[in-house]
PDB file of C-alpha atoms in Angstrom:
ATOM      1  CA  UNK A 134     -40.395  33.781 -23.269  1.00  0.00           C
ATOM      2  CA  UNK A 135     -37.668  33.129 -25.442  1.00  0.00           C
ATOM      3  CA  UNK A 136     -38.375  29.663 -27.275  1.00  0.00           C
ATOM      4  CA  UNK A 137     -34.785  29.514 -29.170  1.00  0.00           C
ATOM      5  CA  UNK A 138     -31.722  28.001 -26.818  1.00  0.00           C
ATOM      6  CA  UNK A 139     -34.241  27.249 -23.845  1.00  0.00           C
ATOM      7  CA  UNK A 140     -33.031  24.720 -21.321  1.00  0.00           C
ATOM      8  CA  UNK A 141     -35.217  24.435 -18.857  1.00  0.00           C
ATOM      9  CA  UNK A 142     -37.833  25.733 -16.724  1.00  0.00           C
ATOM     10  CA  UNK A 143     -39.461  25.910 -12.924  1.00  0.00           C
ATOM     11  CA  UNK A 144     -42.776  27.669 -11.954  1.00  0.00           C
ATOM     12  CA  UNK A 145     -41.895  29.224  -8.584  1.00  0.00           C
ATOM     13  CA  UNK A 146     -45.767  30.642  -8.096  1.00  0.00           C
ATOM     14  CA  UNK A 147     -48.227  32.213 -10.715  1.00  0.00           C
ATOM     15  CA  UNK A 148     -46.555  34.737 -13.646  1.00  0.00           C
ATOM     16  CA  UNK A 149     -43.366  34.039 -11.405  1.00  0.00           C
ATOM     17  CA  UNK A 150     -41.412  31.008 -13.231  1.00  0.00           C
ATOM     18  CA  UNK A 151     -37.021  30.133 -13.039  1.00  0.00           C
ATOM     19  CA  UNK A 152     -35.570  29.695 -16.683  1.00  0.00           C
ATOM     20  CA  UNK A 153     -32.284  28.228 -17.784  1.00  0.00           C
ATOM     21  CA  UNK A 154     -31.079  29.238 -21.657  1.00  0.00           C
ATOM     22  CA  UNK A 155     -27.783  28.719 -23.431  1.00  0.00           C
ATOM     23  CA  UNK A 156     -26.403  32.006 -24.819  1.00  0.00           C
ATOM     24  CA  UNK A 157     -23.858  32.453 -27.080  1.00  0.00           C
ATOM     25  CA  UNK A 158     -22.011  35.455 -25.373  1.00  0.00           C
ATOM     26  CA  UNK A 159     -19.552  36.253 -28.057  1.00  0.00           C
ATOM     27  CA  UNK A 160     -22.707  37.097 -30.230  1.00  0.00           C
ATOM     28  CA  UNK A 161     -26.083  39.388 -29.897  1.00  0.00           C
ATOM     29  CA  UNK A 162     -27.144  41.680 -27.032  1.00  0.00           C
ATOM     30  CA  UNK A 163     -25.637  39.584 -24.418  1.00  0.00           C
ATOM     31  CA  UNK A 164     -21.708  40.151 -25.340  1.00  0.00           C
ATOM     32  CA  UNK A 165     -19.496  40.745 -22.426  1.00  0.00           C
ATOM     33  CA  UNK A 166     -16.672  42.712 -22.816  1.00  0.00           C
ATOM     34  CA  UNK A 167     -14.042  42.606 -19.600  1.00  0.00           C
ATOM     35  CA  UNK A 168     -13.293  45.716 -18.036  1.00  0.00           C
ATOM     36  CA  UNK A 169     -10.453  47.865 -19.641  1.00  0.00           C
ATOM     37  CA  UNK A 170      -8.792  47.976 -16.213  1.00  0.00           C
ATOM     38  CA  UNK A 171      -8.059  44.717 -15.881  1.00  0.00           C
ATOM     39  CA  UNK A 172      -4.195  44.226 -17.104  1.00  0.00           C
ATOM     40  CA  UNK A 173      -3.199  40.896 -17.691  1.00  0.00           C
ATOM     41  CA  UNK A 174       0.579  42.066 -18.180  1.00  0.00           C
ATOM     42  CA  UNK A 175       0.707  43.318 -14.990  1.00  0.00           C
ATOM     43  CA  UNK A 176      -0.174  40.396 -13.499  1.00  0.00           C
ATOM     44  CA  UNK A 177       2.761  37.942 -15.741  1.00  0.00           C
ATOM     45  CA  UNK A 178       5.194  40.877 -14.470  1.00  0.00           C
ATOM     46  CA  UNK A 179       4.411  40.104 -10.793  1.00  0.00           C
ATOM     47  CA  UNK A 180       3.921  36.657 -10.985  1.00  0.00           C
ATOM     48  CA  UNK A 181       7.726  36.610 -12.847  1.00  0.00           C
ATOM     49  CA  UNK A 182       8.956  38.567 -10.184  1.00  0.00           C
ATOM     50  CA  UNK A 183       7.570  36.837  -7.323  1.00  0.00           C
ATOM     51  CA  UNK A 184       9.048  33.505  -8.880  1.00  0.00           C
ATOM     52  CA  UNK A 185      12.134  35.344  -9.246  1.00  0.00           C
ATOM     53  CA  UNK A 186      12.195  36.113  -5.630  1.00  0.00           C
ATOM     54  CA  UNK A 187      10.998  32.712  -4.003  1.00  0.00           C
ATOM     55  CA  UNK A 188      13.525  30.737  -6.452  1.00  0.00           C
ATOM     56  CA  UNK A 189      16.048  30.927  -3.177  1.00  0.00           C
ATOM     57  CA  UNK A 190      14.465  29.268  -1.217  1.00  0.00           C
ATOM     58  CA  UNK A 191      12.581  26.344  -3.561  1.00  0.00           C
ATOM     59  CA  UNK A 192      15.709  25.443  -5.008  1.00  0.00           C
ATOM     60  CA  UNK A 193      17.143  24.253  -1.537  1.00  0.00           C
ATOM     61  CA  UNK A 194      18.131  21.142  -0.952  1.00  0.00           C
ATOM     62  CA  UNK A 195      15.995  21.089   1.917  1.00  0.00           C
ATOM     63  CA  UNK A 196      13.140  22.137   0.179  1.00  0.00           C
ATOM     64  CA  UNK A 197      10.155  19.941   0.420  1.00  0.00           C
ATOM     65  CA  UNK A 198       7.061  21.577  -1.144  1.00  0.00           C
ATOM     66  CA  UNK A 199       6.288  25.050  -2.286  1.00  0.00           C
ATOM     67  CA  UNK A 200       3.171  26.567  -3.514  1.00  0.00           C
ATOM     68  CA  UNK A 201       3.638  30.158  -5.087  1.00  0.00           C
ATOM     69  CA  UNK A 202       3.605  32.136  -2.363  1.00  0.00           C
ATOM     70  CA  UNK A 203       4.931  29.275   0.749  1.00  0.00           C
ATOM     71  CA  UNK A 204       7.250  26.879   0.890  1.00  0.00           C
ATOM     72  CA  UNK A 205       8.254  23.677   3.425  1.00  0.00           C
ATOM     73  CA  UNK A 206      12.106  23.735   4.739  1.00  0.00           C
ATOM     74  CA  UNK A 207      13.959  21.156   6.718  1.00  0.00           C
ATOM     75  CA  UNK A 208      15.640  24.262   8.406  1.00  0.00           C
ATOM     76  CA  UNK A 209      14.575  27.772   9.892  1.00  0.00           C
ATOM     77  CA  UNK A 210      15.217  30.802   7.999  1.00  0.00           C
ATOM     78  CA  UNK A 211      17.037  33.676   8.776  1.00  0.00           C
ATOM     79  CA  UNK A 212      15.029  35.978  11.482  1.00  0.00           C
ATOM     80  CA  UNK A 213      15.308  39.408   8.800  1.00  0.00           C
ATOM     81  CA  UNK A 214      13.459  37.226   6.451  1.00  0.00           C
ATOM     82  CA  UNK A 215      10.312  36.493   8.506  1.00  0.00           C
ATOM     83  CA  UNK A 216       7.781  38.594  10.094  1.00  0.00           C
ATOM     84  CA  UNK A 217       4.077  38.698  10.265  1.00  0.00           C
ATOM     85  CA  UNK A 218       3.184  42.087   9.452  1.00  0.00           C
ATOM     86  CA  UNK A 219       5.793  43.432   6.888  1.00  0.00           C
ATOM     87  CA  UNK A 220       4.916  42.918   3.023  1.00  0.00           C
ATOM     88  CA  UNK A 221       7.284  40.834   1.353  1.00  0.00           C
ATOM     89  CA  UNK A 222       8.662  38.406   3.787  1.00  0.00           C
ATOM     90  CA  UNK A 223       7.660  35.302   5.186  1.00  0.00           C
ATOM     91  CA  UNK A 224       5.184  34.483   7.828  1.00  0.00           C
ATOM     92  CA  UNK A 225       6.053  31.136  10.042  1.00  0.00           C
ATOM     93  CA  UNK A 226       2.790  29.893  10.245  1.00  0.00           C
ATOM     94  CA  UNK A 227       3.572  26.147  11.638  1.00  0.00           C
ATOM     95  CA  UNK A 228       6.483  24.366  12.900  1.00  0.00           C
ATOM     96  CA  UNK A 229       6.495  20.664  11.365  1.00  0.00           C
ATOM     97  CA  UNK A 230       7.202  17.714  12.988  1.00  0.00           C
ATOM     98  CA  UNK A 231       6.429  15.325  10.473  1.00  0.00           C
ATOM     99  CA  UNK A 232       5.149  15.999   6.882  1.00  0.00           C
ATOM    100  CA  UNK A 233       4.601  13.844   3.800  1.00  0.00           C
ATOM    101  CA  UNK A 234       3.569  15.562   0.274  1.00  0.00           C
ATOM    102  CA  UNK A 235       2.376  13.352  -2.480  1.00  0.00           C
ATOM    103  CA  UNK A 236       0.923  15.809  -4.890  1.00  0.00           C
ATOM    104  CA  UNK A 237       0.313  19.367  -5.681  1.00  0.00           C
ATOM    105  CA  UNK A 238      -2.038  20.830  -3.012  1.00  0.00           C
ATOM    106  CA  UNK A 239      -2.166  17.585  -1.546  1.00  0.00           C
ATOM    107  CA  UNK A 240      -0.239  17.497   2.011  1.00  0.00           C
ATOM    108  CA  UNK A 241      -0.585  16.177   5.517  1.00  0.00           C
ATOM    109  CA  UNK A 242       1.392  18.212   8.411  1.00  0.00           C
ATOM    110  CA  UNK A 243       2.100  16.911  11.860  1.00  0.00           C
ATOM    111  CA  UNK A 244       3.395  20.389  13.869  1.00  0.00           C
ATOM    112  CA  UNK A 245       4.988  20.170  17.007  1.00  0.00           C
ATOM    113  CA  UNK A 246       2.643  20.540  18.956  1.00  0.00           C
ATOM    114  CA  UNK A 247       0.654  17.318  17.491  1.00  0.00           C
ATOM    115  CA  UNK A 248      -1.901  18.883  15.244  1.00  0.00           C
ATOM    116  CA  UNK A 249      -2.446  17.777  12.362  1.00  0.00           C
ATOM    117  CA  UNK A 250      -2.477  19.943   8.726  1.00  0.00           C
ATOM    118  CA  UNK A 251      -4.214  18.244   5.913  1.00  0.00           C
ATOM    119  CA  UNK A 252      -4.906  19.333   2.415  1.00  0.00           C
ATOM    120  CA  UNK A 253      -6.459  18.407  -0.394  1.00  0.00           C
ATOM    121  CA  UNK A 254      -9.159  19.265  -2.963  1.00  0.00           C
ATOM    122  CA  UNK A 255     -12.383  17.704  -3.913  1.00  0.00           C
ATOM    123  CA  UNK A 256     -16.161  16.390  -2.722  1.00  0.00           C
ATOM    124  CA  UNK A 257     -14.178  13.685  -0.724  1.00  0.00           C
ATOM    125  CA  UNK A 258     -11.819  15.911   1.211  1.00  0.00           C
ATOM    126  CA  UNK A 259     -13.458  14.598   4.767  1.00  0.00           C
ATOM    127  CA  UNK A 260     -12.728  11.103   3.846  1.00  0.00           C
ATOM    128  CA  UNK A 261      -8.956  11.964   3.747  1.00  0.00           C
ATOM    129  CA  UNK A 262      -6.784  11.051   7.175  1.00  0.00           C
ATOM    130  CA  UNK A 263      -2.874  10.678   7.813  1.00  0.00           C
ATOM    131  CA  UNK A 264      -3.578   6.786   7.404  1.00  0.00           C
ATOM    132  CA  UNK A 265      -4.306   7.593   3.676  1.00  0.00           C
ATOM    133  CA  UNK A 266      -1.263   9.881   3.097  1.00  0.00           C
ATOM    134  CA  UNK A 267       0.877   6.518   3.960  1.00  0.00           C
ATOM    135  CA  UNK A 268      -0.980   3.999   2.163  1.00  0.00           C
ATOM    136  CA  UNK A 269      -0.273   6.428  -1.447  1.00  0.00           C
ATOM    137  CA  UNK A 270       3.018   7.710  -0.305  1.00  0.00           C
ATOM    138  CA  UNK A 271       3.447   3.347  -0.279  1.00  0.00           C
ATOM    139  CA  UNK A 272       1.930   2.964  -3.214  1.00  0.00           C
ATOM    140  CA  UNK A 273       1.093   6.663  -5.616  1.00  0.00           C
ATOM    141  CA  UNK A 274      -1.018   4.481  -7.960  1.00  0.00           C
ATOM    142  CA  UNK A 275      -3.342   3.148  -4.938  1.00  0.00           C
ATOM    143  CA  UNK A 276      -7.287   3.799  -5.621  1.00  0.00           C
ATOM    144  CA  UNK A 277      -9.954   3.683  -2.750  1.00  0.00           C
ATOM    145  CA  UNK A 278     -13.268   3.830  -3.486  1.00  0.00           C
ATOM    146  CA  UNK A 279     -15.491   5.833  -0.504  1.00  0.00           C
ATOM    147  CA  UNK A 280     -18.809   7.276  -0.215  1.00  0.00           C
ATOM    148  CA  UNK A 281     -19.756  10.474   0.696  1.00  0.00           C
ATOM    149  CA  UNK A 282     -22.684  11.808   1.902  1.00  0.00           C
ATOM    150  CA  UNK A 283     -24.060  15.626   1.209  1.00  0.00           C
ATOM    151  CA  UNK A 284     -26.249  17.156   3.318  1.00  0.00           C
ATOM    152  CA  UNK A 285     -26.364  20.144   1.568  1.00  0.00           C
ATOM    153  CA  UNK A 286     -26.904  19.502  -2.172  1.00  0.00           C
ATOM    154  CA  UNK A 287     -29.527  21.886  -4.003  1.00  0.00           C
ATOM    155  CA  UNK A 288     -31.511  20.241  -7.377  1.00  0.00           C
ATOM    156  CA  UNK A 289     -31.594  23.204  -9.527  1.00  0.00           C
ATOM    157  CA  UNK A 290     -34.519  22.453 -11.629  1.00  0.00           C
ATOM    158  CA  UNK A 291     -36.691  22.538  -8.707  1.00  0.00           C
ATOM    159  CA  UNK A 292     -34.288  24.831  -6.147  1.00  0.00           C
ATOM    160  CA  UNK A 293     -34.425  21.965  -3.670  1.00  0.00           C
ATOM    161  CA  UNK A 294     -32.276  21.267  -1.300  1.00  0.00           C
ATOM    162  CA  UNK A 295     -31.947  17.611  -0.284  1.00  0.00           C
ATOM    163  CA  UNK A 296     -29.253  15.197   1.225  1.00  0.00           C
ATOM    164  CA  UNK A 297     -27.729  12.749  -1.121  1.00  0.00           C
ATOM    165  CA  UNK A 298     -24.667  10.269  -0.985  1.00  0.00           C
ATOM    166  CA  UNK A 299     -22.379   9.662  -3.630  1.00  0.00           C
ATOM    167  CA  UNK A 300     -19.477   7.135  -4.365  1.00  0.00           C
ATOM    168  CA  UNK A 301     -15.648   8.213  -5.346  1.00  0.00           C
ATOM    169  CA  UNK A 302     -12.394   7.396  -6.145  1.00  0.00           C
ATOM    170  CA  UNK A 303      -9.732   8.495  -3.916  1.00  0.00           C
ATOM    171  CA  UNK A 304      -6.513   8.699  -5.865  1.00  0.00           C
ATOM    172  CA  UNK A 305      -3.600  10.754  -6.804  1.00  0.00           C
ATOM    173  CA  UNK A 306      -3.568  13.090  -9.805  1.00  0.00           C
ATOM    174  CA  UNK A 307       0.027  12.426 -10.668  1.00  0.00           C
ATOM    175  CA  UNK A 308       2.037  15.829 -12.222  1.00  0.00           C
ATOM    176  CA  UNK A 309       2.509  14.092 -16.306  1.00  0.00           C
ATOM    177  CA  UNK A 310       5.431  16.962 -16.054  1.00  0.00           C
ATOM    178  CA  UNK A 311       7.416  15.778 -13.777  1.00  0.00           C
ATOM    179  CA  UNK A 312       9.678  12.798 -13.438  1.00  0.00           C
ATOM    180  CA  UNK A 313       8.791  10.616 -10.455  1.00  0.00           C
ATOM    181  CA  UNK A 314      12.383   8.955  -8.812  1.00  0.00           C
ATOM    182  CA  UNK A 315      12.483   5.817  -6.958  1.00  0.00           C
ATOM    183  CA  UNK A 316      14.998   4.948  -4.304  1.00  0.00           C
ATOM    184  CA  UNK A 317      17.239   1.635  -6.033  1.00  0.00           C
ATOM    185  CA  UNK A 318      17.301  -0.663  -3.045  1.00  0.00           C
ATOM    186  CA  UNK A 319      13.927  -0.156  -1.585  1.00  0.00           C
ATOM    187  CA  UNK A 320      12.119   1.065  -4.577  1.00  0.00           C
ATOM    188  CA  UNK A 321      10.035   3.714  -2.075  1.00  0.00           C
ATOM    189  CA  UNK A 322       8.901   6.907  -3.963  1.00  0.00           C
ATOM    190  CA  UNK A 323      11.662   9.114  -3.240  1.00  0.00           C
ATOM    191  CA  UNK A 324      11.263  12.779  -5.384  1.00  0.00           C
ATOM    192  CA  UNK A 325      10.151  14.300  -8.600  1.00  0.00           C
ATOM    193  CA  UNK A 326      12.504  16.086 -11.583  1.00  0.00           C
ATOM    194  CA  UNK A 327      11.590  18.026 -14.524  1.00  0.00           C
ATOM    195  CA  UNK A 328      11.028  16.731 -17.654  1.00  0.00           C
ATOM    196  CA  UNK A 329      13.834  18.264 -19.534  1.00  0.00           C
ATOM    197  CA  UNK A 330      16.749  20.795 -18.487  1.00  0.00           C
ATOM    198  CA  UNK A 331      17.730  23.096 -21.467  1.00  0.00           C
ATOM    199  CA  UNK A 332      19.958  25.733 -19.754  1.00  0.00           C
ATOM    200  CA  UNK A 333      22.755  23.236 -18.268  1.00  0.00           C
ATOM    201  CA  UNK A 334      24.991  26.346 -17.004  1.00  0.00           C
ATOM    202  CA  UNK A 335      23.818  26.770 -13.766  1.00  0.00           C
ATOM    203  CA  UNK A 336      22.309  23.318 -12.133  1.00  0.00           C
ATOM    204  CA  UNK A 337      20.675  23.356  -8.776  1.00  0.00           C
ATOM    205  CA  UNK A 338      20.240  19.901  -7.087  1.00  0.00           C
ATOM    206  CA  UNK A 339      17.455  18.688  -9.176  1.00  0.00           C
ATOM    207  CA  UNK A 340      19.426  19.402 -11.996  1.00  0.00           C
ATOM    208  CA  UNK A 341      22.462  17.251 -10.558  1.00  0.00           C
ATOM    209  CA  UNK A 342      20.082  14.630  -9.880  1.00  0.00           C
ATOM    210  CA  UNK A 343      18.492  14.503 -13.796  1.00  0.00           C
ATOM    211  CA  UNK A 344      21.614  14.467 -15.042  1.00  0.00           C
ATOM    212  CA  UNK A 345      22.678  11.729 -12.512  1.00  0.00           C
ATOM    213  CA  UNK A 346      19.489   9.798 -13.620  1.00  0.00           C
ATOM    214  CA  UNK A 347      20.177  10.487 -17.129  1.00  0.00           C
ATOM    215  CA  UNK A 348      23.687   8.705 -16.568  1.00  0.00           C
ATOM    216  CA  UNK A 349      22.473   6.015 -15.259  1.00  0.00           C
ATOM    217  CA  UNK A 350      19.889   5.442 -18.066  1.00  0.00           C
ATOM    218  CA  UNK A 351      22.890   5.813 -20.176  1.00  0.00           C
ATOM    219  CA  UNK A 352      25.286   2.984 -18.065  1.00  0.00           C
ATOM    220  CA  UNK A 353      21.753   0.772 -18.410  1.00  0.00           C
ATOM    221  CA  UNK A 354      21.880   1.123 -22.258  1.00  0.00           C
ATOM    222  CA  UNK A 355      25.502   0.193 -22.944  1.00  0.00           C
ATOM    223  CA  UNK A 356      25.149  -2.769 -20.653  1.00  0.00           C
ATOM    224  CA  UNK A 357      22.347  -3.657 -22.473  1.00  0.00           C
ATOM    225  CA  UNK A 358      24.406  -2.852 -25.861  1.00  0.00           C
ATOM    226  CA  UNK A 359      27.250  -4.799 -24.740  1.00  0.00           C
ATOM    227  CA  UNK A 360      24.746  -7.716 -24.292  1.00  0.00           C
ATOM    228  CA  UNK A 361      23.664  -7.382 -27.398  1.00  0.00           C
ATOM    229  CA  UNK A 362      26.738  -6.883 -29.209  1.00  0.00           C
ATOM    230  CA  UNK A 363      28.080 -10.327 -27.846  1.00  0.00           C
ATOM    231  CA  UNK A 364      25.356 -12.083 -29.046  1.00  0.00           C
ATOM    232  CA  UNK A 365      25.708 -10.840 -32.116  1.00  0.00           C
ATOM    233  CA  UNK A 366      29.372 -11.892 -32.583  1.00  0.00           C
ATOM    234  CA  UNK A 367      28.608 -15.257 -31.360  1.00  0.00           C
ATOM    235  CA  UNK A 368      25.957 -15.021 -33.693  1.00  0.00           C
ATOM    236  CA  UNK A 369      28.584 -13.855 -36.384  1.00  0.00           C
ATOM    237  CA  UNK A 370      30.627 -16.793 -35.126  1.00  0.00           C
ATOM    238  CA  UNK A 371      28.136 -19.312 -35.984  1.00  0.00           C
ATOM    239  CA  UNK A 372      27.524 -18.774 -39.142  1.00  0.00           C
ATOM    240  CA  UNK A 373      30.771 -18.338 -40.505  1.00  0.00           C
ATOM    241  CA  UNK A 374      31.570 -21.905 -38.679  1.00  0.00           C
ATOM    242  CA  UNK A 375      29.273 -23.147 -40.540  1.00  0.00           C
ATOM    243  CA  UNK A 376      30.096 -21.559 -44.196  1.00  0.00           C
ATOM    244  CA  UNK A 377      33.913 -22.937 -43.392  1.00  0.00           C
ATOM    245  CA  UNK A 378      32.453 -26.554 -42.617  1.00  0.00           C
ATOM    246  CA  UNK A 379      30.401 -26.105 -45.860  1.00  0.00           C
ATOM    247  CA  UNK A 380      33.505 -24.741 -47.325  1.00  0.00           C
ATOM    248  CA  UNK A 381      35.891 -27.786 -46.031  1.00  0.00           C
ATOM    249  CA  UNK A 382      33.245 -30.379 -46.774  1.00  0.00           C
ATOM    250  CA  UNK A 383      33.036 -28.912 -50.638  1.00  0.00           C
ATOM    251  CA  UNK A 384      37.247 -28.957 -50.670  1.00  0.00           C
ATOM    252  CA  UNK A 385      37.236 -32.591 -49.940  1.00  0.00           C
ATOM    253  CA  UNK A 386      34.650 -33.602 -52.462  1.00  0.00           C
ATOM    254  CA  UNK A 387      36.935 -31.773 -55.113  1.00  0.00           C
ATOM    255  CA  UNK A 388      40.000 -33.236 -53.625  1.00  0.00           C
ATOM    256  CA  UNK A 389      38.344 -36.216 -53.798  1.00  0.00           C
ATOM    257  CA  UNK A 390      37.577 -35.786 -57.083  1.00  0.00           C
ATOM    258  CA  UNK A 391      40.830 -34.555 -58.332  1.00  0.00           C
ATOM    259  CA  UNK A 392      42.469 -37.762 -56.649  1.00  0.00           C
ATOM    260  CA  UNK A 393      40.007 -39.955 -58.951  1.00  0.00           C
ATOM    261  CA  UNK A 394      40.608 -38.214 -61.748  1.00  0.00           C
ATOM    262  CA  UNK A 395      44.125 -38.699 -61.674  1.00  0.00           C
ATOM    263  CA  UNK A 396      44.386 -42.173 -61.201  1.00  0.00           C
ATOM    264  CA  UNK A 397      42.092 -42.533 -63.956  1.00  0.00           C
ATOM    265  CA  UNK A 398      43.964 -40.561 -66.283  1.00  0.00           C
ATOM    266  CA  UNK A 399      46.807 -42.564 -65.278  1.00  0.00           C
ATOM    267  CA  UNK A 400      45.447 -45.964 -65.938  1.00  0.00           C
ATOM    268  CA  UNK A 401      44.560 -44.245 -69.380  1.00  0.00           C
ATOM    269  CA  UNK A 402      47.756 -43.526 -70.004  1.00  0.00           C
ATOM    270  CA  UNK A 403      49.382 -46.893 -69.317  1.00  0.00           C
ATOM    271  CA  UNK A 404      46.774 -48.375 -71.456  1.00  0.00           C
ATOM    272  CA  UNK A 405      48.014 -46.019 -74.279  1.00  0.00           C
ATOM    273  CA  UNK A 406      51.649 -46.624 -73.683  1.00  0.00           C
ATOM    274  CA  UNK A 407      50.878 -51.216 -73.793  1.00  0.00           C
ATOM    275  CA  UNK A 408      49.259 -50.618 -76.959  1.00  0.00           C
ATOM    276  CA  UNK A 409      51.989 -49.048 -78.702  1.00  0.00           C
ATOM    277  CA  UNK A 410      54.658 -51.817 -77.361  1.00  0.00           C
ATOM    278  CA  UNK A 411      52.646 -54.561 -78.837  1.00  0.00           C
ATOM    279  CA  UNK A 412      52.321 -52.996 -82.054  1.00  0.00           C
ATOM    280  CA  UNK A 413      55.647 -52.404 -82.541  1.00  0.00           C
ATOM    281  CA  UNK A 414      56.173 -55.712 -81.681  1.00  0.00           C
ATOM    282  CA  UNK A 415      53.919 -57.030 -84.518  1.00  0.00           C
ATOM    283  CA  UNK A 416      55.243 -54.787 -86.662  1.00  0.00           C
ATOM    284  CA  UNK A 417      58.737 -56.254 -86.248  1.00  0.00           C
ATOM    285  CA  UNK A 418      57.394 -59.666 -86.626  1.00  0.00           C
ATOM    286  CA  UNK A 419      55.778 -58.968 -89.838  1.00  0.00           C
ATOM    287  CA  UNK A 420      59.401 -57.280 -91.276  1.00  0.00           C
ATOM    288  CA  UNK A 421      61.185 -60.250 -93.470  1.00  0.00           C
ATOM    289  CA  UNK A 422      64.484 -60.508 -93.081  1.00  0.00           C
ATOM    290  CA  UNK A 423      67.283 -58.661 -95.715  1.00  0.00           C
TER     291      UNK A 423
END
């Protein structure tokens, strides 16, 4: 028995035991290689092409969730483009009375003929009803904690197999890529939008509606620029109020000043101009007559 990267370890019955070790497989003995046949470029090449081919119909405006190879329309498709056994067109597998899609992979589907489509991934999958759909289609950000019970869940240490229940978190793994839009009066979660649009030359309808949103972002921010561009000239008009006052007040003072100074320079002068009378005056008192 290897001693080096041993995990763990179950005796199943004498010299028979179940080991667990953690290889490195890029190293040693135990390096797997992938088959040569296995072509990854093919694969892009049809992906691309089947993309290229279902773009059609996803870009309706009627269009209401796709998955690579399907798609949910609000109207039938031409007859030539459906059938059930030709490769390459479309199968009509229900016809949908009601439907509401809140995620990737995550659906519920009322047909016709009232049965009921639901899908979504994960342990709590059975906990998942149409009730659920409309509390998160409501409200995306809505958790509900369930339990779930297991009746089939094997221990492998021991290769048990026991019943267990476990508790989780029902909630919605919101796309991060996508732009979620609101409806403006009711506020209801009303469709999604790509991040970014780089090639503006040909815009379906989710590119008319980005660049509507956009707009409207844009109208939001000038508003809001206006707003602040008034306060700042009444601001503006505050302060230079204020520096005129300042300004007036210090005008006064000097006129003030300027008025004192005057009549003080005038009361000096007539003091000058009495002395000089009255010594003349003794001077011609002190003349003697010739």
């Amino acid at each position: 028995m290897k001693k080096d990267s041993f995990i763990d370890g179950h005796k199943l019955k004498e010299n028979n035991w179940v080991l667990w070790y953690h290889n490195n497989m890029e190293e040693g003995e135990d390096r797997w290689d992938p088959p040569q046949n296995s072509a990854v470029y093919l694969a892009a090449a049809i992906t691309a092409s089947a993309r290229i081919y279902m773009y059609p119909f996803i870009s309706r405006e009627d269009c209401y969730y796709t998955d690579t190879d399907s798609v949910v329309l609000g109207s039938p498709l031409p007859p030539e483009l459906i059938s059930g056994t030709i490769l390459g067109k479309f199968k009509l597998e229900e016809r949908v009375e009601k439907g509401m899609f809140v995620a990737p992979k995550t659906y519920y589907l009322k047909t016709v003929d009232e049965h009921n489509v639901i899908k979504f991934k994960g342990p709590a999958k059975t906990m998942i009803h149409p009730e659920w759909f409309e509390k998160q289609y409501a409200d995306p950000s809505l958790k509900t904690l369930v339990e779930v019970k297991s009746n089939f869940k094997v221990k492998l240490s021991t290769l048990e197999v026991t019943s267990t229940k476990n508790s989780y978190i029902l909630r919605l793994s919101l796309d991060p890529k996508r732009v979620r839009l609101f409806e403006t009066e009711s506020g209801a979660w009303a469709d999604t939008m790509p991040l970014h649009i780089n090639d503006l030359s040909g815009l379906d309808h989710m590119g008319k509606r980005r660049i509507a949103s956009l707009r409207n972002k844009i109208s939001e921010l000038q508003v809001y620029n206006s707003i602040l561009e008034e306060k700042f000239f009444q601001k503006g008009s505050e302060v230079e109020n204020k520096e005129d006052g300042d300004i007036l007040k210090n005008l006064e003072i000097e006129t003030c000043l300027t008025e004192d100074r005057t009549i003080l320079d005038r009361e000096e002068k007539r003091e000058g101009t009495n002395h000089t009378l009255e010594e003349s005056t003794k001077t011609d008192e002190k003349k003697p007559d010739t």
